[in-house]
């Protein structure tokens, strides 16, 4: 009798473990960081999507976003709001504040978040979606991590003046995916990239300090060659420079979008 009871308990524990693993792996967090539109009040925007990819419902999910300035162990408060036009997709300010929500099987909530950063900085973002196990009540967690870089906090404008059109010898080059540049620089598909000169400045800085021009890459039509240089008339503040932009573009180019 005791043997049968022990065997049944072991079977229940195994089934609970399998169920918890299925639900945890099925709850996925996808994100994509965007530059704020020119003249917008937000410092940066995030496309956020929480998906239940299995056929079983997941109840009482709590979402939490934590922002860690690069090199710091403590997180900081970052005000985030869901853009009005995307609230129909299910994500809301209440959910961002920790209000529990449910996801039926193969359903999702999504929205465009507008963020006001406490200062211009690189941030590591941790997003967790936690929920109680339907069998044991133990808290289960699905997590995602990504970065907000300085190139996400840029205001970018086209330049045609004499200073902008002269590419100095010390300009540094980098090959990047053309679609990445279109997304970061907010260049529509109907507009060409090649030959355009762009002035880069941080969202809260008045004057640009980095310039770049896009050149053709002969062997790969999906890539462009960017030449980057620091503006001598507006020296870098120490945060943004041509070499920093190059490094961050390479880092973003090697990352796989999960949105």
mmCIF file of C-alpha atoms in Angstrom:
data_model
loop_
_atom_site.group_PDB
_atom_site.id
_atom_site.type_symbol
_atom_site.label_atom_id
_atom_site.label_comp_id
_atom_site.label_asym_id
_atom_site.label_seq_id
_atom_site.Cartn_x
_atom_site.Cartn_y
_atom_site.Cartn_z
ATOM 1 C CA UNK A 1 0.000 0.000 0.000
ATOM 2 C CA UNK A 2 2.751 2.435 0.974
ATOM 3 C CA UNK A 3 4.672 1.428 -2.148
ATOM 4 C CA UNK A 4 1.707 2.285 -4.382
ATOM 5 C CA UNK A 5 1.246 5.638 -2.625
ATOM 6 C CA UNK A 6 4.906 6.489 -3.048
ATOM 7 C CA UNK A 7 4.763 5.480 -6.692
ATOM 8 C CA UNK A 8 1.679 7.626 -7.282
ATOM 9 C CA UNK A 9 3.297 10.623 -5.593
ATOM 10 C CA UNK A 10 6.382 10.181 -7.720
ATOM 11 C CA UNK A 11 4.218 10.045 -10.848
ATOM 12 C CA UNK A 12 2.394 13.246 -9.852
ATOM 13 C CA UNK A 13 5.696 14.970 -9.158
ATOM 14 C CA UNK A 14 7.032 13.900 -12.558
ATOM 15 C CA UNK A 15 3.889 15.136 -14.329
ATOM 16 C CA UNK A 16 4.063 18.472 -12.498
ATOM 17 C CA UNK A 17 7.716 18.856 -13.452
ATOM 18 C CA UNK A 18 6.967 18.135 -17.107
ATOM 19 C CA UNK A 19 4.048 20.581 -17.071
ATOM 20 C CA UNK A 20 6.156 23.327 -15.454
ATOM 21 C CA UNK A 21 8.924 22.855 -18.012
ATOM 22 C CA UNK A 22 6.426 23.004 -20.887
ATOM 23 C CA UNK A 23 4.778 26.202 -19.640
ATOM 24 C CA UNK A 24 8.079 27.923 -18.813
ATOM 25 C CA UNK A 25 9.541 27.164 -22.239
ATOM 26 C CA UNK A 26 6.290 28.199 -23.951
ATOM 27 C CA UNK A 27 6.146 31.653 -22.340
ATOM 28 C CA UNK A 28 8.447 33.739 -24.489
ATOM 29 C CA UNK A 29 9.459 37.393 -24.310
ATOM 30 C CA UNK A 30 10.415 39.144 -27.540
ATOM 31 C CA UNK A 31 11.775 42.684 -27.773
ATOM 32 C CA UNK A 32 13.194 45.197 -30.201
ATOM 33 C CA UNK A 33 14.678 48.560 -29.218
ATOM 34 C CA UNK A 34 13.895 51.566 -31.425
ATOM 35 C CA UNK A 35 15.101 55.137 -31.644
ATOM 36 C CA UNK A 36 12.523 57.705 -30.642
ATOM 37 C CA UNK A 37 11.076 59.629 -33.627
ATOM 38 C CA UNK A 38 12.747 62.956 -34.346
ATOM 39 C CA UNK A 39 11.251 65.541 -32.015
ATOM 40 C CA UNK A 40 9.604 62.907 -29.811
ATOM 41 C CA UNK A 41 9.517 63.260 -26.041
ATOM 42 C CA UNK A 42 10.688 59.713 -25.264
ATOM 43 C CA UNK A 43 14.401 58.892 -25.089
ATOM 44 C CA UNK A 44 13.942 55.438 -26.605
ATOM 45 C CA UNK A 45 11.157 52.991 -27.487
ATOM 46 C CA UNK A 46 10.811 49.229 -27.066
ATOM 47 C CA UNK A 47 8.571 46.870 -29.006
ATOM 48 C CA UNK A 48 7.637 44.254 -26.384
ATOM 49 C CA UNK A 49 5.718 41.027 -26.942
ATOM 50 C CA UNK A 50 4.878 38.227 -24.471
ATOM 51 C CA UNK A 51 3.764 35.014 -26.190
ATOM 52 C CA UNK A 52 2.236 31.767 -24.940
ATOM 53 C CA UNK A 53 3.250 29.356 -27.707
ATOM 54 C CA UNK A 54 1.597 26.227 -26.286
ATOM 55 C CA UNK A 55 -2.101 25.293 -26.338
ATOM 56 C CA UNK A 56 -2.556 25.454 -22.567
ATOM 57 C CA UNK A 57 -3.555 28.690 -20.802
ATOM 58 C CA UNK A 58 -1.105 30.405 -18.441
ATOM 59 C CA UNK A 59 -2.708 32.293 -15.555
ATOM 60 C CA UNK A 60 -1.637 35.113 -13.236
ATOM 61 C CA UNK A 61 1.422 36.245 -15.176
ATOM 62 C CA UNK A 62 3.316 39.169 -13.698
ATOM 63 C CA UNK A 63 5.668 41.207 -15.866
ATOM 64 C CA UNK A 64 8.702 43.032 -14.485
ATOM 65 C CA UNK A 65 11.277 45.181 -16.257
ATOM 66 C CA UNK A 66 14.565 46.126 -14.589
ATOM 67 C CA UNK A 67 17.115 48.584 -15.982
ATOM 68 C CA UNK A 68 20.788 48.374 -14.999
ATOM 69 C CA UNK A 69 23.216 51.096 -16.127
ATOM 70 C CA UNK A 70 26.214 49.366 -17.642
ATOM 71 C CA UNK A 71 28.807 48.657 -14.965
ATOM 72 C CA UNK A 72 26.311 49.019 -12.086
ATOM 73 C CA UNK A 73 24.823 46.239 -9.969
ATOM 74 C CA UNK A 74 21.747 48.188 -8.809
ATOM 75 C CA UNK A 75 18.823 48.856 -11.108
ATOM 76 C CA UNK A 76 17.317 52.307 -11.632
ATOM 77 C CA UNK A 77 13.760 53.516 -12.083
ATOM 78 C CA UNK A 78 12.824 54.100 -15.728
ATOM 79 C CA UNK A 79 9.316 55.458 -16.421
ATOM 80 C CA UNK A 80 7.681 53.492 -19.248
ATOM 81 C CA UNK A 81 4.254 53.914 -20.816
ATOM 82 C CA UNK A 82 2.419 51.968 -23.500
ATOM 83 C CA UNK A 83 1.776 54.065 -26.602
ATOM 84 C CA UNK A 84 -1.928 54.711 -27.076
ATOM 85 C CA UNK A 85 -2.022 53.290 -30.583
ATOM 86 C CA UNK A 86 -0.759 49.849 -29.485
ATOM 87 C CA UNK A 87 -2.917 49.228 -26.408
ATOM 88 C CA UNK A 88 -5.377 47.200 -28.511
ATOM 89 C CA UNK A 89 -2.667 44.493 -28.634
ATOM 90 C CA UNK A 90 -3.166 43.821 -24.934
ATOM 91 C CA UNK A 91 -0.155 45.346 -23.219
ATOM 92 C CA UNK A 92 -1.102 48.142 -20.812
ATOM 93 C CA UNK A 93 0.422 50.472 -18.242
ATOM 94 C CA UNK A 94 -1.265 48.356 -15.537
ATOM 95 C CA UNK A 95 0.511 45.212 -16.755
ATOM 96 C CA UNK A 96 3.829 47.102 -16.775
ATOM 97 C CA UNK A 97 3.123 48.083 -13.152
ATOM 98 C CA UNK A 98 2.776 44.410 -12.155
ATOM 99 C CA UNK A 99 -0.938 43.704 -12.562
ATOM 100 C CA UNK A 100 -1.433 39.962 -13.235
ATOM 101 C CA UNK A 101 -2.800 38.910 -16.599
ATOM 102 C CA UNK A 102 -3.753 35.691 -18.378
ATOM 103 C CA UNK A 103 -2.680 34.273 -21.721
ATOM 104 C CA UNK A 104 -4.785 31.654 -23.437
ATOM 105 C CA UNK A 105 -3.071 29.030 -25.558
ATOM 106 C CA UNK A 106 -1.193 30.412 -28.590
ATOM 107 C CA UNK A 107 -2.036 34.010 -27.659
ATOM 108 C CA UNK A 108 0.095 37.069 -26.954
ATOM 109 C CA UNK A 109 0.101 40.600 -25.580
ATOM 110 C CA UNK A 110 2.212 43.275 -27.235
ATOM 111 C CA UNK A 111 2.780 47.005 -27.255
ATOM 112 C CA UNK A 112 5.163 49.847 -28.014
ATOM 113 C CA UNK A 113 6.764 51.270 -24.859
ATOM 114 C CA UNK A 114 8.026 54.839 -24.572
ATOM 115 C CA UNK A 115 10.869 55.208 -22.060
ATOM 116 C CA UNK A 116 12.301 58.232 -20.268
ATOM 117 C CA UNK A 117 15.830 57.318 -19.186
ATOM 118 C CA UNK A 118 17.251 58.964 -16.028
ATOM 119 C CA UNK A 119 20.452 59.838 -17.918
ATOM 120 C CA UNK A 120 22.235 59.150 -21.181
ATOM 121 C CA UNK A 121 23.887 55.789 -20.599
ATOM 122 C CA UNK A 122 24.092 52.237 -21.861
ATOM 123 C CA UNK A 123 21.573 50.010 -20.057
ATOM 124 C CA UNK A 124 21.160 46.276 -19.600
ATOM 125 C CA UNK A 125 17.454 45.425 -19.498
ATOM 126 C CA UNK A 126 16.086 42.350 -17.697
ATOM 127 C CA UNK A 127 12.472 41.383 -18.414
ATOM 128 C CA UNK A 128 10.807 38.591 -16.426
ATOM 129 C CA UNK A 129 7.369 37.022 -16.735
ATOM 130 C CA UNK A 130 6.540 34.995 -13.623
ATOM 131 C CA UNK A 131 3.492 32.853 -12.839
ATOM 132 C CA UNK A 132 2.487 30.185 -10.295
ATOM 133 C CA UNK A 133 2.721 26.534 -11.282
ATOM 134 C CA UNK A 134 -0.821 25.167 -11.772
ATOM 135 C CA UNK A 135 0.236 21.975 -9.980
ATOM 136 C CA UNK A 136 2.434 23.081 -7.077
ATOM 137 C CA UNK A 137 1.983 26.847 -6.832
ATOM 138 C CA UNK A 138 5.747 27.336 -7.099
ATOM 139 C CA UNK A 139 6.707 30.524 -8.942
ATOM 140 C CA UNK A 140 7.951 29.850 -12.474
ATOM 141 C CA UNK A 141 9.929 32.436 -14.427
ATOM 142 C CA UNK A 142 10.642 33.127 -18.075
ATOM 143 C CA UNK A 143 13.274 35.804 -18.697
ATOM 144 C CA UNK A 144 14.859 37.864 -21.461
ATOM 145 C CA UNK A 145 17.828 40.231 -21.485
ATOM 146 C CA UNK A 146 18.858 42.860 -24.007
ATOM 147 C CA UNK A 147 20.707 46.154 -24.200
ATOM 148 C CA UNK A 148 19.802 49.785 -24.782
ATOM 149 C CA UNK A 149 22.826 51.319 -26.486
ATOM 150 C CA UNK A 150 23.817 54.897 -27.193
ATOM 151 C CA UNK A 151 22.915 54.394 -30.865
ATOM 152 C CA UNK A 152 19.327 53.807 -29.670
ATOM 153 C CA UNK A 153 19.378 57.263 -28.056
ATOM 154 C CA UNK A 154 20.369 59.215 -31.151
ATOM 155 C CA UNK A 155 18.654 61.987 -33.029
ATOM 156 C CA UNK A 156 19.725 61.747 -36.667
ATOM 157 C CA UNK A 157 19.446 64.416 -39.349
ATOM 158 C CA UNK A 158 20.646 64.674 -42.942
ATOM 159 C CA UNK A 159 23.361 67.236 -43.667
ATOM 160 C CA UNK A 160 24.300 68.934 -46.937
ATOM 161 C CA UNK A 161 26.529 71.816 -45.762
ATOM 162 C CA UNK A 162 30.185 72.090 -46.750
ATOM 163 C CA UNK A 163 31.539 70.805 -43.420
ATOM 164 C CA UNK A 164 29.379 67.694 -43.620
ATOM 165 C CA UNK A 165 30.335 66.799 -47.170
ATOM 166 C CA UNK A 166 34.087 66.637 -46.495
ATOM 167 C CA UNK A 167 35.093 63.156 -45.267
ATOM 168 C CA UNK A 168 38.355 63.439 -43.298
ATOM 169 C CA UNK A 169 41.199 60.965 -43.686
ATOM 170 C CA UNK A 170 40.758 59.776 -40.098
ATOM 171 C CA UNK A 171 37.204 58.544 -40.770
ATOM 172 C CA UNK A 172 36.717 54.932 -39.689
ATOM 173 C CA UNK A 173 34.733 52.381 -41.685
ATOM 174 C CA UNK A 174 32.352 49.613 -40.713
ATOM 175 C CA UNK A 175 30.224 47.224 -42.781
ATOM 176 C CA UNK A 176 26.730 46.734 -41.395
ATOM 177 C CA UNK A 177 23.398 45.354 -42.505
ATOM 178 C CA UNK A 178 21.458 47.927 -44.513
ATOM 179 C CA UNK A 179 18.189 47.082 -42.735
ATOM 180 C CA UNK A 180 19.806 47.785 -39.349
ATOM 181 C CA UNK A 181 20.806 51.259 -40.528
ATOM 182 C CA UNK A 182 17.353 51.903 -41.976
ATOM 183 C CA UNK A 183 15.791 50.944 -38.657
ATOM 184 C CA UNK A 184 18.181 52.958 -36.473
ATOM 185 C CA UNK A 185 18.290 55.994 -38.758
ATOM 186 C CA UNK A 186 14.559 55.716 -39.548
ATOM 187 C CA UNK A 187 15.113 55.761 -43.305
ATOM 188 C CA UNK A 188 12.086 54.422 -45.244
ATOM 189 C CA UNK A 189 12.536 51.780 -47.923
ATOM 190 C CA UNK A 190 11.527 54.268 -50.608
ATOM 191 C CA UNK A 191 14.533 56.462 -49.770
ATOM 192 C CA UNK A 192 18.102 55.631 -50.722
ATOM 193 C CA UNK A 193 20.926 55.206 -48.223
ATOM 194 C CA UNK A 194 24.005 55.500 -50.407
ATOM 195 C CA UNK A 195 25.749 58.865 -50.474
ATOM 196 C CA UNK A 196 23.606 60.357 -47.709
ATOM 197 C CA UNK A 197 25.458 62.196 -44.952
ATOM 198 C CA UNK A 198 23.979 61.972 -41.445
ATOM 199 C CA UNK A 199 24.672 63.984 -38.320
ATOM 200 C CA UNK A 200 24.386 62.029 -35.069
ATOM 201 C CA UNK A 201 23.658 63.547 -31.687
ATOM 202 C CA UNK A 202 22.428 62.142 -28.415
ATOM 203 C CA UNK A 203 18.782 62.767 -27.601
ATOM 204 C CA UNK A 204 19.489 65.391 -24.932
ATOM 205 C CA UNK A 205 22.450 67.063 -26.634
ATOM 206 C CA UNK A 206 21.898 70.130 -28.815
ATOM 207 C CA UNK A 207 24.779 69.768 -31.279
ATOM 208 C CA UNK A 208 25.833 66.667 -33.266
ATOM 209 C CA UNK A 209 29.296 65.269 -32.581
ATOM 210 C CA UNK A 210 29.556 62.355 -35.048
ATOM 211 C CA UNK A 211 29.024 62.300 -38.811
ATOM 212 C CA UNK A 212 28.598 59.351 -41.135
ATOM 213 C CA UNK A 213 28.108 58.630 -44.824
ATOM 214 C CA UNK A 214 26.851 55.397 -46.394
ATOM 215 C CA UNK A 215 28.837 53.852 -49.246
ATOM 216 C CA UNK A 216 28.120 50.818 -51.400
ATOM 217 C CA UNK A 217 29.480 47.359 -50.588
ATOM 218 C CA UNK A 218 30.218 45.737 -53.943
ATOM 219 C CA UNK A 219 30.078 42.093 -52.840
ATOM 220 C CA UNK A 220 26.930 42.232 -50.700
ATOM 221 C CA UNK A 221 23.837 44.230 -51.669
ATOM 222 C CA UNK A 222 22.346 43.715 -48.199
ATOM 223 C CA UNK A 223 25.164 45.625 -46.492
ATOM 224 C CA UNK A 224 26.440 49.187 -46.559
ATOM 225 C CA UNK A 225 29.836 50.643 -45.720
ATOM 226 C CA UNK A 226 29.562 53.458 -43.196
ATOM 227 C CA UNK A 227 32.349 56.006 -42.817
ATOM 228 C CA UNK A 228 32.232 57.627 -39.359
ATOM 229 C CA UNK A 229 34.113 60.609 -38.023
ATOM 230 C CA UNK A 230 34.055 62.985 -35.064
ATOM 231 C CA UNK A 231 33.070 66.581 -35.727
ATOM 232 C CA UNK A 232 35.988 68.863 -34.897
ATOM 233 C CA UNK A 233 33.679 71.848 -34.385
ATOM 234 C CA UNK A 234 31.588 69.969 -31.830
ATOM 235 C CA UNK A 235 33.939 67.642 -29.934
ATOM 236 C CA UNK A 236 32.513 64.566 -28.294
ATOM 237 C CA UNK A 237 31.339 64.787 -24.694
ATOM 238 C CA UNK A 238 33.147 61.544 -23.898
ATOM 239 C CA UNK A 239 30.037 59.407 -24.308
ATOM 240 C CA UNK A 240 29.515 59.401 -28.062
ATOM 241 C CA UNK A 241 32.290 59.113 -30.623
ATOM 242 C CA UNK A 242 32.823 57.536 -34.022
ATOM 243 C CA UNK A 243 34.565 54.528 -32.456
ATOM 244 C CA UNK A 244 31.720 54.027 -29.942
ATOM 245 C CA UNK A 245 29.132 54.107 -32.758
ATOM 246 C CA UNK A 246 31.200 51.577 -34.732
ATOM 247 C CA UNK A 247 31.502 49.179 -31.775
ATOM 248 C CA UNK A 248 27.795 49.370 -30.955
ATOM 249 C CA UNK A 249 26.750 48.829 -34.581
ATOM 250 C CA UNK A 250 28.936 45.727 -34.751
ATOM 251 C CA UNK A 251 27.445 44.461 -31.481
ATOM 252 C CA UNK A 252 23.905 45.023 -32.717
ATOM 253 C CA UNK A 253 24.707 43.496 -36.082
ATOM 254 C CA UNK A 254 25.833 40.260 -34.448
ATOM 255 C CA UNK A 255 22.656 40.030 -32.338
ATOM 256 C CA UNK A 256 19.681 38.076 -33.649
ATOM 257 C CA UNK A 257 16.349 39.904 -33.349
ATOM 258 C CA UNK A 258 13.758 37.841 -31.485
ATOM 259 C CA UNK A 259 10.782 40.084 -32.182
#
